[in-house]
C-alpha positions in Angstrom: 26.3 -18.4 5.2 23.3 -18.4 7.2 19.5 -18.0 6.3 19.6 -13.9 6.8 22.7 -13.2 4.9 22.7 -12.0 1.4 25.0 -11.7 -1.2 24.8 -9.1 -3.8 26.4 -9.4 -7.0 26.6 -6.5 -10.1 27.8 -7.8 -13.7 29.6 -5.9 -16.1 26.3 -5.1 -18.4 24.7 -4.0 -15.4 22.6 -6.9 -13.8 22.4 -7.4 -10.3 22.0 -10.5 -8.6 20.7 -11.2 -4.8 22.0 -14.4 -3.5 19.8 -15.9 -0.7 20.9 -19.5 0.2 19.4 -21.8 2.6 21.0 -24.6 3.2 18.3 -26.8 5.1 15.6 -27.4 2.3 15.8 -29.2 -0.9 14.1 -26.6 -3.2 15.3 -22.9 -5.0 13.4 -20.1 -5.6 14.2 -18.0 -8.9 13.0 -14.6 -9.5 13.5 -12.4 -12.4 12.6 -9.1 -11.4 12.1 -6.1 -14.4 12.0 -1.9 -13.3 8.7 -1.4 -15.6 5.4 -1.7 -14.7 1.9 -0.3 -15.3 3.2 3.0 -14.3 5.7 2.9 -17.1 3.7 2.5 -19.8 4.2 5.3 -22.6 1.3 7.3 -23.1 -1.7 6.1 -24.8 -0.8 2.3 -24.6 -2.1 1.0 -21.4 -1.8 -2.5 -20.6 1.2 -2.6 -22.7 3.3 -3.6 -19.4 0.8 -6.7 -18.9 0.6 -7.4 -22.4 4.4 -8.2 -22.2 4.2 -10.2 -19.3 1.9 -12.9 -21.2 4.8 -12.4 -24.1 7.7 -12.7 -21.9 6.4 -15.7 -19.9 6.2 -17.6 -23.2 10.0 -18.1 -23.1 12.9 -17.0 -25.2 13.9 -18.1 -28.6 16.6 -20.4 -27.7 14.1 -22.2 -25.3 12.8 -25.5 -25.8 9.5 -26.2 -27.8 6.6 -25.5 -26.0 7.9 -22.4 -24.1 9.0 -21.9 -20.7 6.1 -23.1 -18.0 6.2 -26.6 -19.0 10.1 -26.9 -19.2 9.3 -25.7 -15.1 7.1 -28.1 -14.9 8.9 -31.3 -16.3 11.6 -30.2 -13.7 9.0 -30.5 -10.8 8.7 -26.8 -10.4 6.1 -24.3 -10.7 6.2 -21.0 -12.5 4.2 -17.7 -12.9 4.5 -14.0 -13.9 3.2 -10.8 -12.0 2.9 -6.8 -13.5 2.8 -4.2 -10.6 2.9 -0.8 -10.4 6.7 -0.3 -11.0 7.8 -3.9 -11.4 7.1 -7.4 -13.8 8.2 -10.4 -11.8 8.6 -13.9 -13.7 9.4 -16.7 -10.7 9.3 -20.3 -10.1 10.2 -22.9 -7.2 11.3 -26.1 -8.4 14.0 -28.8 -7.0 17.4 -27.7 -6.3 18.6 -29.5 -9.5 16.9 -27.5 -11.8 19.0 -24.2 -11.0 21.2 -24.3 -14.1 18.2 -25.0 -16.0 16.2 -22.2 -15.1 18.7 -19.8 -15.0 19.7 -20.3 -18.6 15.4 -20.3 -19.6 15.8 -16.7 -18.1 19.1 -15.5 -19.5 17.4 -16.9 -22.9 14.0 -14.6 -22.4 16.4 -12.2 -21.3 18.0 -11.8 -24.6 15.1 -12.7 -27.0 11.5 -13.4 -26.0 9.0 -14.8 -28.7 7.2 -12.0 -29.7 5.6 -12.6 -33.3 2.3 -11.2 -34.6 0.7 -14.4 -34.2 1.9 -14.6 -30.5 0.7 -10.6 -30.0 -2.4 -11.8 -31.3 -3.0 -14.7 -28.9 -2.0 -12.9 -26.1 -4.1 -9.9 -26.6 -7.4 -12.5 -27.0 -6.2 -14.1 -23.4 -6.2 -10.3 -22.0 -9.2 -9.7 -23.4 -11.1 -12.7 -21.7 -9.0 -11.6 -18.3 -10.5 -8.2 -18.3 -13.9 -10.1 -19.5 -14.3 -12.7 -16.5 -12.2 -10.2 -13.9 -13.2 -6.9 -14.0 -16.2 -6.6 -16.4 -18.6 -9.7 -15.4 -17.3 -10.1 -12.1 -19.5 -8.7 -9.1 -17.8 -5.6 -8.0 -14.9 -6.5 -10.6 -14.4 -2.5 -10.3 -13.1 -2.7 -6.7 -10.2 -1.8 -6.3 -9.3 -0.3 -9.6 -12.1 2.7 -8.7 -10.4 3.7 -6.1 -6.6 5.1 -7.1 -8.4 6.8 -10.5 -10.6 8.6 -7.6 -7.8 9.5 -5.8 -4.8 10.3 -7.7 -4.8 12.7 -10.4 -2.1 11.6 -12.4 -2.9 9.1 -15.3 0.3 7.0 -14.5 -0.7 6.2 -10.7 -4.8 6.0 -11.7 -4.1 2.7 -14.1 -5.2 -0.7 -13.8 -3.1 -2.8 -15.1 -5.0 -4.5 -17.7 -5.4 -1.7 -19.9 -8.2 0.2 -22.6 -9.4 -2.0 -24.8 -9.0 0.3 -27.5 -5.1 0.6 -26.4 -4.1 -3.0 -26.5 -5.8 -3.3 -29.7 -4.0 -1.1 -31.4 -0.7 -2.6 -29.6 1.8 -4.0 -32.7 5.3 -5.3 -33.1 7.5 -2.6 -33.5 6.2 -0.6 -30.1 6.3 -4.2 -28.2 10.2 -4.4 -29.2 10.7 -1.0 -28.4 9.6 -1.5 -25.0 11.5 -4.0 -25.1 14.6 -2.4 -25.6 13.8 0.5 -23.7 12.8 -1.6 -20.4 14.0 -5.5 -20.3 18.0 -4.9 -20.7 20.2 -6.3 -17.9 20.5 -2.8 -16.3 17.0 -2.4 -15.6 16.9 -6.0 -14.1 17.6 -8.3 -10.7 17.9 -12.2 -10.5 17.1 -13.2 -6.9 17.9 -16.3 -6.0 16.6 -18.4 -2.7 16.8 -21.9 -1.0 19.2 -24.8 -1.5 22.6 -24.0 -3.6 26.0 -23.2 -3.3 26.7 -19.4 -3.4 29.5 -19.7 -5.1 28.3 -22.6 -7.8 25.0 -20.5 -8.1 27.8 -17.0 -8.7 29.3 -19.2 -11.6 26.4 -20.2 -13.3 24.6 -16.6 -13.4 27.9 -15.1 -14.6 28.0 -18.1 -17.8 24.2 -17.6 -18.5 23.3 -13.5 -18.0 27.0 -12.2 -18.0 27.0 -12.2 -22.3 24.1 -10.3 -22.4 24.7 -7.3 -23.7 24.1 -3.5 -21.5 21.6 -0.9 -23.0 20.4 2.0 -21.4 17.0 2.2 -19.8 14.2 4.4 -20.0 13.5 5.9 -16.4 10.1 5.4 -14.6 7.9 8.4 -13.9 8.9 10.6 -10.8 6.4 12.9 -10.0 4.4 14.0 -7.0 0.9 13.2 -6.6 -1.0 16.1 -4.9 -3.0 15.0 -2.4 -7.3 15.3 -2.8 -8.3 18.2 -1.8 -12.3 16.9 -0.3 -14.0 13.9 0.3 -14.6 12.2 -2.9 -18.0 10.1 -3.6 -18.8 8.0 -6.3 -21.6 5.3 -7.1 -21.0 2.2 -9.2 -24.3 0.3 -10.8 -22.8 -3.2 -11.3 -24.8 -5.7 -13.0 -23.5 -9.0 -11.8 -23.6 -7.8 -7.7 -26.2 -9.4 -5.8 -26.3 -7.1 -3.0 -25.1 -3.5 -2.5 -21.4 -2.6 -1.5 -18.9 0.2 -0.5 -15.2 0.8 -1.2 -13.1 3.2 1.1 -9.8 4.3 -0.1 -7.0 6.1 1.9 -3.6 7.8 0.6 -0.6 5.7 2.7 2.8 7.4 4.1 5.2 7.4 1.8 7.1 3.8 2.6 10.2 5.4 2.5 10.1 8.8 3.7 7.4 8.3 6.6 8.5 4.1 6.9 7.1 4.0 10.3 3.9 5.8 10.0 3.6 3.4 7.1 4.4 0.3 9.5 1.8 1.8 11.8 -0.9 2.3 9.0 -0.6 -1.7 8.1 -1.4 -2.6 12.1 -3.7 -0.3 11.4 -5.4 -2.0 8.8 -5.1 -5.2 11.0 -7.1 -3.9 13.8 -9.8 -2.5 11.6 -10.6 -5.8 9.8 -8.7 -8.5 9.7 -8.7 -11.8 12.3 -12.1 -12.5 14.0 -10.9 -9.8 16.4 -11.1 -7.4 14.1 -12.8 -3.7 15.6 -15.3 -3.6 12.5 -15.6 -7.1 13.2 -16.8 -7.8 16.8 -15.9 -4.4 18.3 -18.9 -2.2 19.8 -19.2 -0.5 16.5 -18.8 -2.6 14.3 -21.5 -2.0 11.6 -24.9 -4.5 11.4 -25.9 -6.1 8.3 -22.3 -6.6 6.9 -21.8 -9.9 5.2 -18.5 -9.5 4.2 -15.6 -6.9 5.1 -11.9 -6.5 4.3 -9.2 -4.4 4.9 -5.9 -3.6 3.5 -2.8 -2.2 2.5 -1.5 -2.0 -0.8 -3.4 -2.4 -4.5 -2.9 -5.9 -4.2 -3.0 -6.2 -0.5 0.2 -6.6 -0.3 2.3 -3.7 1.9 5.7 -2.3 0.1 4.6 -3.2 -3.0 5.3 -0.1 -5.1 7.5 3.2 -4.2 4.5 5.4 -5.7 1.3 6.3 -4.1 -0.7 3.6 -2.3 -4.0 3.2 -1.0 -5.1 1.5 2.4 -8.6 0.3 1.3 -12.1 -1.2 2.8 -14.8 -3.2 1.3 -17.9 -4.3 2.4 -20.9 -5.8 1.3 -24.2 -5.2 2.9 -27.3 -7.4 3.3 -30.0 -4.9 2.9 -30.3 -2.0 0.1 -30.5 1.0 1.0 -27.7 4.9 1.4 -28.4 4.1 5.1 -26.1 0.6 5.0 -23.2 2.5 3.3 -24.1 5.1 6.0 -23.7 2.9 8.4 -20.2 1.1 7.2 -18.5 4.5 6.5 -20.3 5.9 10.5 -18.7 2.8 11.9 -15.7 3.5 10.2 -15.3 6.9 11.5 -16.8 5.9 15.0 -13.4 3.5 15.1 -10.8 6.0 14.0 -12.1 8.4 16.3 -11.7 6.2 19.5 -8.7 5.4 18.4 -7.2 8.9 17.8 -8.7 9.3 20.9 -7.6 6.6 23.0 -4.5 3.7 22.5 -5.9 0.8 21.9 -6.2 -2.4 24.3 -2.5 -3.6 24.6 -3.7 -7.0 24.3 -5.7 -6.8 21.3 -2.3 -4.6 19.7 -0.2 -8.0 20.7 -2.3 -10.1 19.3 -2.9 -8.3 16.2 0.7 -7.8 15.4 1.6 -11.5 16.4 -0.7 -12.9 14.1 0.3 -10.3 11.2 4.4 -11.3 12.0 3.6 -15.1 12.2 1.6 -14.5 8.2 4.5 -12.8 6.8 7.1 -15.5 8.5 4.7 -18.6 7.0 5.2 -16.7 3.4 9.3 -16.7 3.9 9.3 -20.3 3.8 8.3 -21.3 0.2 11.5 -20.1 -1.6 9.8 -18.8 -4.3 7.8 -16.5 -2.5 10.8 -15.7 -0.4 12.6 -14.7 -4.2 9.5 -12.7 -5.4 9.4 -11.0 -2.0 13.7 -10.2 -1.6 13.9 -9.0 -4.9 10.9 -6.5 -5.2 12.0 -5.1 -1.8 15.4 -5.1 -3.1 14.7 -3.2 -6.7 12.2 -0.5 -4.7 14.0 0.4 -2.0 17.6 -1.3 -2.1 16.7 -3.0 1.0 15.8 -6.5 0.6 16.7 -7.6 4.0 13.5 -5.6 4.8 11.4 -8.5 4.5 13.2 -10.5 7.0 13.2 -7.9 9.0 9.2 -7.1 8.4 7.8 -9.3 11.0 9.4 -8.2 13.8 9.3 -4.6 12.8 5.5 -5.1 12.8 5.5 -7.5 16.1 7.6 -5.1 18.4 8.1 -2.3 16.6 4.7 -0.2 16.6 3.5 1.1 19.6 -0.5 2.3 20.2 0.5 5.7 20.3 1.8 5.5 16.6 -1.6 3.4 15.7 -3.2 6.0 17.7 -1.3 8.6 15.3 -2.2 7.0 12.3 -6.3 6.3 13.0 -5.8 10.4 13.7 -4.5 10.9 10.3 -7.0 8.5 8.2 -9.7 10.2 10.3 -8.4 13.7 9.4 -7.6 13.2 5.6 -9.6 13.3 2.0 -11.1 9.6 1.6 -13.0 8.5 -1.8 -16.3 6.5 -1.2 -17.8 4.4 -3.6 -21.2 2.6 -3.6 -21.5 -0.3 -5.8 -25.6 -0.1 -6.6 -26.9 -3.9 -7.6 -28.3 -3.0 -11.5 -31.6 -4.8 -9.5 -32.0 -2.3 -7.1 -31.3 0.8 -8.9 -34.3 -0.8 -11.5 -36.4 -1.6 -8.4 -35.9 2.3 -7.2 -36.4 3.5 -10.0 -39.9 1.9 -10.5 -40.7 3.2 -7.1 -40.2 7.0 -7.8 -41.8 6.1 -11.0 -45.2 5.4 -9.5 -44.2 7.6 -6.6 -45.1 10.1 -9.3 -48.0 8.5 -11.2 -50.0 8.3 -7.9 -49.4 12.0 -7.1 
């Protein structure tokens, strides 16, 4: 079985299992992959989805004392958890001999995680600092949550993962098992598996550890269309802890599975705008002065297929100087860009290179198996199609032409955007003083 072939597996209660062997390393990837997300969360308990991701990752009952991350790590592997939109992903990478071992820690988790009022408790404190040192004390911690709840309209796709405060406090037991139940049974679940092992050993071993389990129905994820914004939508952030002033763009993407390669063509896209030293708001002829940092990119988390709901291409920059006239001048450039682009194809050379060094990026990820995992099994549970990510690369490298960049810059151009300033506490106090004797003068 070579590197690109896959083997899919179903068990009787439901699970299925993605089988990804390669035979020339020494090390497996593992990932556990769970249909619920932030998007999921029942009404009025936001962050609940995160919440059980720090429970979860704890380990099961049967587990050994101490919980699951340093079993991993007394195994030579490394382990971690994510919460996206639609999906919770627990993973590791460790040495090919531990594969028995973590496939019964996650079969374990599987059927029992420690969740305990004490263990709700400590868990909520740890969010609480997160949200504390991420979001509310970081400069421009707001970026990019304020962008989806500017542009979507529907309080399932406007989240940010962590949650209200006022929610997860009120978060107890018997909602945690019910979500539980509702969400983490083997039907609502895939178990990817990557790097060096027998297919057939590694078929055996899931079947002992996951195929007892027993099936439960699911709760379905929210399916509903998100109406596109009908103007230009402008907002302005006073952050404390910024040193300097900023600006946040945010675009609706294609749909990734109905308009896949006007979706491809948005992520070059996003390439040529900002990233590499290359980049046209970089070094191009209009790239905007006074700009001491810039990115661009696809997906919440900057990372493209990463959710089959609505998704944003974003911008960020920070300026040097204070002043609307620096926003002004990123969001002008901005435009000045699309427009030449919708106008004209861009330079063939410059499309190569961008898409070369975008494929040879994704192809660096695909070796660390458990990377490989995370990535084959999201793809997988989204959009049934985890030989997508293998295939990515040279989608992107070959695959998009300058007439379908050309297409997309049109459409970015043409479409409702949100704009957000983020307005250094110092400056707004400093403007404020101004007007202020502005006024006592007159």
């Amino acid at each position: 079985m070579t590197r690109n072939q896959l083997r899919r597996l179903v068990l009787d209660n439901g699970l299925r299992v993605l089988l990804a062997p390669n035979p020339t390393g020494a090390s497996i990837g593992v990932a556990v992959h769970y249909g619920v997300g932030f998007r999921t969360e029942p009404k009025g308990h936001t962050g609940l989805a995160h919440l059980f991701e720090h429970l979860m990752v704890q380990g099961g009952h049967g587990g050994p004392p101490g919980g699951y991350l340093p079993q991993v790590q007394r195994a030579g592997g490394l382990g971690d958890a994510k919460t996206r939109q639609d999906l919770t992903v627990y993973y590791a990478a460790a040495p090919a001999t531990a594969l028995e071992m973590l496939l019964g820690l996650e079969a374990d988790r599987m059927r029992s995680p420690r969740i305990s009022a004490q263990n709700l408790r400590t868990q909520t404190a740890v969010i609480d600092e997160e949200i504390r040192l991420m979001v509310r004390n970081r400069p421009y911690g707001a970026f990019p949550w304020v962008l989806p709840r500017a542009l979507h309209s529907r309080a399932e796709n406007a989240r940010d993962g962590y949650g209200e405060t006022v929610d997860l406090a009120a978060l107890d037991i018997p909602l945690c098992e019910r979500f539980f139940i509702d969400h983490y049974g083997p039907g609502n679940a895939l178990v990817t598996l990557t790097g060096a092992f027998d297919p057939d050993t590694a078929e055996r071993l899931v079947r002992r550890c996951f195929g007892p389990l027993p099936a439960r129905p699911t709760v379905a994820a929210p399916d509903g269309p998100e109406p596109a914004p009908r103007a230009e939508i402008q907002l302005s952030v006073t952050d404390p802890h910024a040193g300097l002033p900023a600006v946040a763009v945010g675009y609706r993407m294609p749909d990734p599975v109905t308009e896949r390669a006007d979706y491809l063509a948005h992520l070059v896209l996003a390439a040529l705008l900002g990233q590499g030293r290359h980049a046209l708001l970089r070094r191009g002829p209009a790239a905007p002065t006074g700009v001491s940092s810039l990115s661009v990119g696809c997906g919440l988390f900057g990372l493209p297929l990463d959710t089959t709901g609505p998704d944003l291409l974003t911008l960020f920059a920070v300026y040097g100087s204070g002043g609307d006239g620096d926003a002004g001048r990123v969001t002008d450039a901005l435009d000045t860009v699309l427009t030449t682009l919708a106008e004209n194809e861009v330079d063939a050379g410059l499309l190569h290179a961008t898409t070369a060094r975008w494929a040879s990026g994704a192809l660096r990820e695909l070796g660390d198996p458990g990377t490989r995992a995370q990535l084959l099994g999201a793809r997988e549970m989204l959009f049934g199609e985890a030989e997508l990510t293998e295939r990515l690369p040279e989608l992107i490298r070959t695959g998009v032409t300058g007439e379908q960049v050309s297409r997309a810059a049109a459409r970015l151009r043409d479409s409702h955007r949100a704009v957000v300033r983020f307005v250094p506490r110092a400056t707004e106090t400093a403007t404020e003083t101004a007007t202020a004797r502005g006024k006592a003068a007159a």
